Short mmCIF file of C-alpha atoms in Angstrom, two decimals:
data_model
loop_
_atom_site.label_atom_id
_atom_site.label_comp_id
_atom_site.label_asym_id
_atom_site.label_seq_id
_atom_site.Cartn_x
_atom_site.Cartn_y
_atom_site.Cartn_z
CA MET U 1 -0.10 0.08 0.03
CA LYS U 2 2.72 2.35 0.92
CA LYS U 3 4.35 1.84 -2.49
CA ILE U 4 1.32 2.82 -4.25
CA PHE U 5 1.37 6.14 -2.26
CA TYR U 6 4.98 6.55 -3.07
CA ILE U 7 3.94 6.53 -6.90
CA ILE U 8 0.74 8.42 -6.64
CA ILE U 9 1.88 11.31 -4.52
CA PRO U 10 4.79 12.50 -6.84
CA ILE U 11 2.33 12.07 -9.92
CA VAL U 12 -0.27 14.37 -8.23
CA ALA U 13 2.23 16.73 -7.12
CA PHE U 14 3.54 16.97 -10.89
CA PHE U 15 0.04 17.62 -12.28
CA ILE U 16 -0.57 20.25 -9.61
CA ILE U 17 2.55 22.13 -10.58
CA LEU U 18 1.75 21.55 -14.41
CA PHE U 19 -1.61 22.81 -13.90
CA ASN U 20 -0.49 25.92 -11.85
CA ALA U 21 2.09 26.62 -14.68
CA PHE U 22 -0.54 26.84 -17.31
CA PHE U 23 -3.56 28.08 -15.45
CA GLY U 24 -2.43 29.57 -12.11
CA HIS U 25 -2.49 33.26 -13.57
CA LEU U 26 -6.17 32.76 -14.31
CA ILE U 27 -7.33 31.26 -11.00
CA PHE U 28 -5.15 33.41 -8.75
CA LEU U 29 -7.20 36.75 -9.06
CA SER U 30 -6.32 39.81 -7.28
CA ASP U 31 -8.65 39.75 -4.00
CA THR U 32 -8.02 43.63 -3.61
CA GLU U 33 -8.84 46.93 -5.66
CA HIS U 34 -5.13 46.82 -7.03
CA VAL U 35 -3.37 45.21 -9.86
CA ILE U 36 0.28 44.46 -10.01
CA ASN U 37 2.94 44.49 -12.67
CA LYS U 38 6.19 42.76 -11.69
CA TYR U 39 8.94 43.15 -14.14
CA SER U 40 12.80 43.48 -14.26
CA VAL U 41 15.20 45.70 -16.10
CA TYR U 42 18.72 44.57 -17.06
CA VAL U 43 21.21 47.28 -17.73
CA HIS U 44 24.63 46.56 -19.32
CA LEU U 45 27.02 49.72 -19.28
CA LEU U 46 29.38 49.84 -22.15
CA SER U 47 33.07 50.81 -22.09
CA GLU U 48 32.57 54.43 -21.55
CA TRP U 49 31.70 53.76 -17.94
CA ASP U 50 34.30 53.85 -15.21
CA SER U 51 32.56 51.11 -13.32
CA SER U 52 34.43 47.76 -13.35
CA SER U 53 30.91 46.12 -12.99
CA LYS U 54 29.07 46.79 -16.02
CA ASN U 55 25.66 45.10 -14.96
CA ILE U 56 22.75 46.28 -12.96
CA ILE U 57 19.59 44.46 -12.35
CA PHE U 58 16.41 46.20 -11.06
CA GLU U 59 13.65 44.10 -9.87
CA VAL U 60 10.35 46.03 -9.71
CA THR U 61 6.96 45.76 -8.40
CA ASN U 62 4.15 48.31 -9.36
CA SER U 63 0.67 48.07 -7.78
CA TRP U 64 -2.00 50.41 -8.64
CA TYR U 65 -5.80 50.73 -8.41
CA LYS U 66 -7.81 48.73 -11.01
CA SER U 67 -9.29 50.78 -13.92
CA ASP U 68 -13.03 51.33 -14.12
CA LYS U 69 -12.88 50.80 -17.99
CA HIS U 70 -14.68 47.72 -19.19
CA ASN U 71 -12.13 47.14 -21.82
CA ALA U 72 -9.17 47.29 -19.45
CA ASN U 73 -6.79 44.41 -19.98
CA HIS U 74 -5.57 42.87 -16.64
CA ILE U 75 -3.75 39.88 -17.79
CA PHE U 76 -0.07 40.17 -19.19
CA ASN U 77 0.25 38.81 -22.72
CA ALA U 78 3.88 38.65 -23.63
CA GLU U 79 3.09 37.54 -27.21
CA SER U 80 1.26 40.82 -27.96
CA LYS U 81 4.52 43.03 -27.09
CA ASP U 82 8.02 43.78 -27.96
CA TYR U 83 9.07 41.00 -25.55
CA ASN U 84 12.77 40.89 -24.27
CA GLU U 85 13.90 43.56 -26.80
CA ASN U 86 17.54 45.05 -26.43
CA GLN U 87 17.50 48.74 -26.60
CA PHE U 88 20.73 50.79 -27.08
CA GLN U 89 20.60 54.16 -25.19
CA LYS U 90 22.62 56.95 -23.95
CA ILE U 91 22.63 58.98 -20.78
CA ASN U 92 25.09 61.48 -19.38
CA GLY U 93 27.06 61.06 -22.67
CA LYS U 94 27.74 57.35 -22.07
CA SER U 95 26.12 54.43 -23.82
CA TYR U 96 24.34 51.38 -22.24
CA VAL U 97 21.98 48.43 -23.38
CA GLU U 98 18.90 47.95 -21.74
CA LEU U 99 16.55 44.78 -21.57
CA LYS U 100 13.16 44.94 -19.96
CA HIS U 101 11.27 41.71 -19.08
CA GLU U 102 7.60 41.51 -18.60
CA PHE U 103 7.09 45.30 -18.59
CA SER U 104 3.71 46.09 -19.38
CA ASP U 105 3.92 50.06 -19.47
CA CYS U 106 0.99 50.30 -16.91
CA GLN U 107 -1.46 48.57 -19.31
CA GLU U 108 -1.76 44.94 -17.88
CA GLU U 109 -2.00 43.03 -14.68
CA TRP U 110 0.71 40.67 -13.72
CA GLN U 111 -1.18 37.61 -12.24
CA PRO U 112 1.23 35.56 -9.95
CA MET U 113 1.52 31.70 -10.15
CA LEU U 114 0.24 30.22 -6.93
CA TYR U 115 3.81 28.76 -6.10
CA ARG U 116 5.37 32.27 -6.91
CA LYS U 117 2.87 33.82 -4.36
CA VAL U 118 3.81 31.30 -1.71
CA VAL U 119 7.64 31.68 -2.34
CA ASP U 120 7.25 35.54 -2.03
CA SER U 121 5.36 35.32 1.07
CA ILE U 122 7.94 33.04 2.79
CA ARG U 123 10.71 35.18 1.73
CA HIS U 124 8.96 38.26 3.03
CA GLU U 125 8.50 36.38 6.42
CA VAL U 126 12.06 35.46 6.58
CA GLU U 127 13.14 39.15 5.94
CA TYR U 128 10.72 40.45 8.48
CA VAL U 129 12.28 38.14 11.17
CA GLN U 130 15.82 39.23 10.02
CA GLY U 131 14.77 42.89 10.51
CA ASN U 132 15.14 43.78 6.72
CA GLN U 133 11.65 43.98 6.29
CA LEU U 134 9.19 46.26 8.23
CA SER U 135 5.85 45.15 6.94
CA THR U 136 3.67 42.35 8.09
CA ASN U 137 1.70 42.40 5.04
CA PRO U 138 3.09 40.05 2.53
CA ASN U 139 1.86 41.95 -0.42
CA VAL U 140 3.73 45.17 0.84
CA SER U 141 7.37 45.55 1.12
CA VAL U 142 8.83 48.39 3.56
CA TYR U 143 12.55 48.50 4.09
CA PRO U 144 14.32 50.30 6.84
CA ASP U 145 15.96 53.66 6.45
CA ILE U 146 19.69 52.68 5.94
CA GLU U 147 22.24 55.47 5.12
CA ASN U 148 25.46 54.68 3.21
CA LYS U 149 28.22 54.98 5.76
CA ASN U 150 31.08 54.68 3.30
CA TYR U 151 31.11 58.34 2.58
CA ASP U 152 29.10 61.43 3.35
CA ASN U 153 26.20 62.98 1.51
CA PHE U 154 28.24 65.88 0.14
CA LYS U 155 30.51 63.39 -1.55
CA GLN U 156 27.55 61.58 -2.98
CA GLN U 157 26.20 64.63 -4.57
CA SER U 158 29.44 65.04 -6.44
CA LYS U 159 29.76 61.34 -7.24
CA ILE U 160 26.21 61.08 -8.97
CA LYS U 161 26.84 63.94 -11.51
CA ASN U 162 28.74 61.23 -13.46
CA GLY U 163 26.36 58.37 -12.42
CA TYR U 164 23.51 56.22 -13.95
CA ALA U 165 20.01 57.03 -13.45
CA GLN U 166 16.82 54.86 -14.02
CA PHE U 167 13.31 56.09 -14.41
CA PHE U 168 10.42 53.85 -13.16
CA PRO U 169 6.93 55.22 -14.03
CA ILE U 170 4.00 55.13 -11.65
CA CYS U 171 0.63 53.60 -12.96
CA THR U 172 -2.58 55.44 -12.27
CA SER U 173 -5.65 56.45 -13.91
CA LYS U 174 -5.99 59.50 -11.56
CA ASN U 175 -4.67 63.10 -12.53
CA ILE U 176 -3.13 63.35 -8.88
CA THR U 177 -2.28 60.43 -6.77
CA SER U 178 -0.18 59.23 -3.90
CA TYR U 179 2.33 56.45 -3.90
CA ASP U 180 4.40 54.51 -1.20
CA TYR U 181 7.66 53.12 -2.30
CA SER U 182 10.47 51.08 -0.94
CA ILE U 183 14.12 50.57 -2.55
CA LYS U 184 17.19 48.67 -1.32
CA THR U 185 20.33 47.38 -2.91
CA ASP U 186 22.93 44.64 -2.44
CA ASN U 187 25.80 46.90 -3.20
CA LYS U 188 27.26 47.68 0.28
CA ASP U 189 30.05 50.00 -1.36
CA LEU U 190 27.89 52.74 -2.63
CA GLY U 191 24.57 54.75 -1.90
CA PHE U 192 21.98 55.51 -4.13
CA ASP U 193 19.72 58.62 -4.56
CA VAL U 194 16.00 58.38 -5.07
CA TYR U 195 13.67 61.06 -6.20
CA PHE U 196 9.95 61.28 -7.22
CA VAL U 197 10.06 63.34 -10.34
CA SER U 198 7.19 64.86 -12.51
CA SER U 199 8.41 63.21 -15.88
CA PRO U 200 10.96 60.91 -17.27
CA VAL U 201 12.56 64.01 -18.81
CA GLN U 202 14.13 64.90 -15.50
CA ARG U 203 16.31 61.91 -16.19
CA GLU U 204 18.22 63.94 -18.55
CA TYR U 205 18.60 66.73 -16.10
CA PHE U 206 19.77 65.27 -12.92
CA THR U 207 23.45 66.46 -13.60
CA ASN U 208 22.61 70.19 -13.78
CA SER U 209 20.64 73.07 -12.27
CA ASN U 210 17.43 72.18 -14.31
CA PHE U 211 16.87 69.32 -12.41
CA ASP U 212 13.48 69.13 -10.55
CA TYR U 213 11.92 66.76 -8.11
CA TYR U 214 9.05 66.78 -5.46
CA LYS U 215 10.88 68.28 -2.38
CA GLU U 216 8.29 67.53 0.09
CA SER U 217 9.29 65.08 2.96
CA GLY U 218 9.12 61.54 2.07
CA CYS U 219 9.46 62.22 -1.80
CA PHE U 220 13.18 61.65 -1.95
CA GLY U 221 16.23 60.04 -0.18
CA GLN U 222 19.95 60.67 -0.67
CA ASN U 223 23.05 58.51 -0.23
CA LYS U 224 20.92 55.38 0.95
CA GLN U 225 21.25 51.73 0.85
CA SER U 226 17.71 51.14 1.87
CA TYR U 227 14.76 53.49 2.08
CA SER U 228 11.08 53.72 2.07
CA GLY U 229 8.84 56.96 1.66
CA THR U 230 5.49 58.14 0.68
CA CYS U 231 4.97 60.94 -1.70
CA LYS U 232 1.61 62.69 -2.05
CA ASN U 233 0.09 64.86 -4.67
CA ILE U 234 2.02 63.63 -7.64
CA THR U 235 0.73 63.87 -11.34
CA LYS U 236 0.16 60.74 -13.48
CA ASP U 237 3.24 61.03 -15.60
CA SER U 238 5.41 61.00 -12.53
CA GLY U 239 7.79 58.23 -11.49
CA LEU U 240 10.75 57.12 -9.46
CA LEU U 241 14.29 58.16 -10.37
CA VAL U 242 16.98 56.04 -9.02
CA ILE U 243 20.57 57.15 -9.33
CA PHE U 244 23.92 55.45 -8.59
CA PRO U 245 27.58 56.74 -8.96
CA ASP U 246 29.52 55.32 -11.73
CA GLU U 247 31.81 53.39 -9.31
CA LEU U 248 30.13 49.89 -9.27
CA VAL U 249 32.47 47.23 -8.33
CA PRO U 250 30.55 44.01 -7.79
CA TRP U 251 29.80 41.63 -10.82
CA THR U 252 26.26 42.60 -10.64
CA THR U 253 24.28 45.53 -8.65
CA LYS U 254 20.82 44.23 -7.70
CA VAL U 255 18.19 46.77 -6.98
CA THR U 256 14.74 46.05 -5.50
CA VAL U 257 12.00 48.81 -6.14
CA ASN U 258 8.38 48.62 -4.91
CA LEU U 259 5.67 51.23 -5.87
CA TYR U 260 2.17 51.06 -4.43
CA GLU U 261 -0.56 53.59 -5.06
CA ASN U 262 -2.70 54.47 -1.95
#
């Protein structure tokens, strides 16, 4: 009898995993008024950059209120998009290649597989016990405010003038909204600056006096390795701008970004 169970249990487990892989995104619907887009951005800095490490990976979670429109598409369809397309770009006079993975441009909802939801919840609990996570809600990440201790903020503002900046758009159907956000990096040698800005155009201005950002408390952080905040009364074209100095040393710098409309 036991031998039969040893055979049946793996077979059942296999079919559950297979079913979840194909249909999990359809049966696991959001139980809140929010929708989610989880995506990643891989950036490879080319030879003009001084960083010995040429790779940055951004893991992004963007959550916003569901649209009232009846024709809104809330399921991500990779086949209908320019999926995994490399884009050659320049910033600060230096070249890089950017690759976005599962980026829906605020048009579609990411429906997590059931097993992915479980894994994310367990990871959240582990981080909470370790003190690296302040939220008890497994769907919301709040990171502690950790200053970069390697050098002061005055030096940071000088360093980022030659650095790399990444813009993350918010998703909203409102003209004016409010967003919670959190960001952390595994790079222990450098600090990042983070600013809520009114449009992606500000990404081109961060090196000069034309740079403009939301200056209210909670809308920006400077020389951080981990940070969370809330920015209110921002327009629908706004987004989060994250800046690193051009001194990346590890093989790959990983940055985790979370955005939650409230």
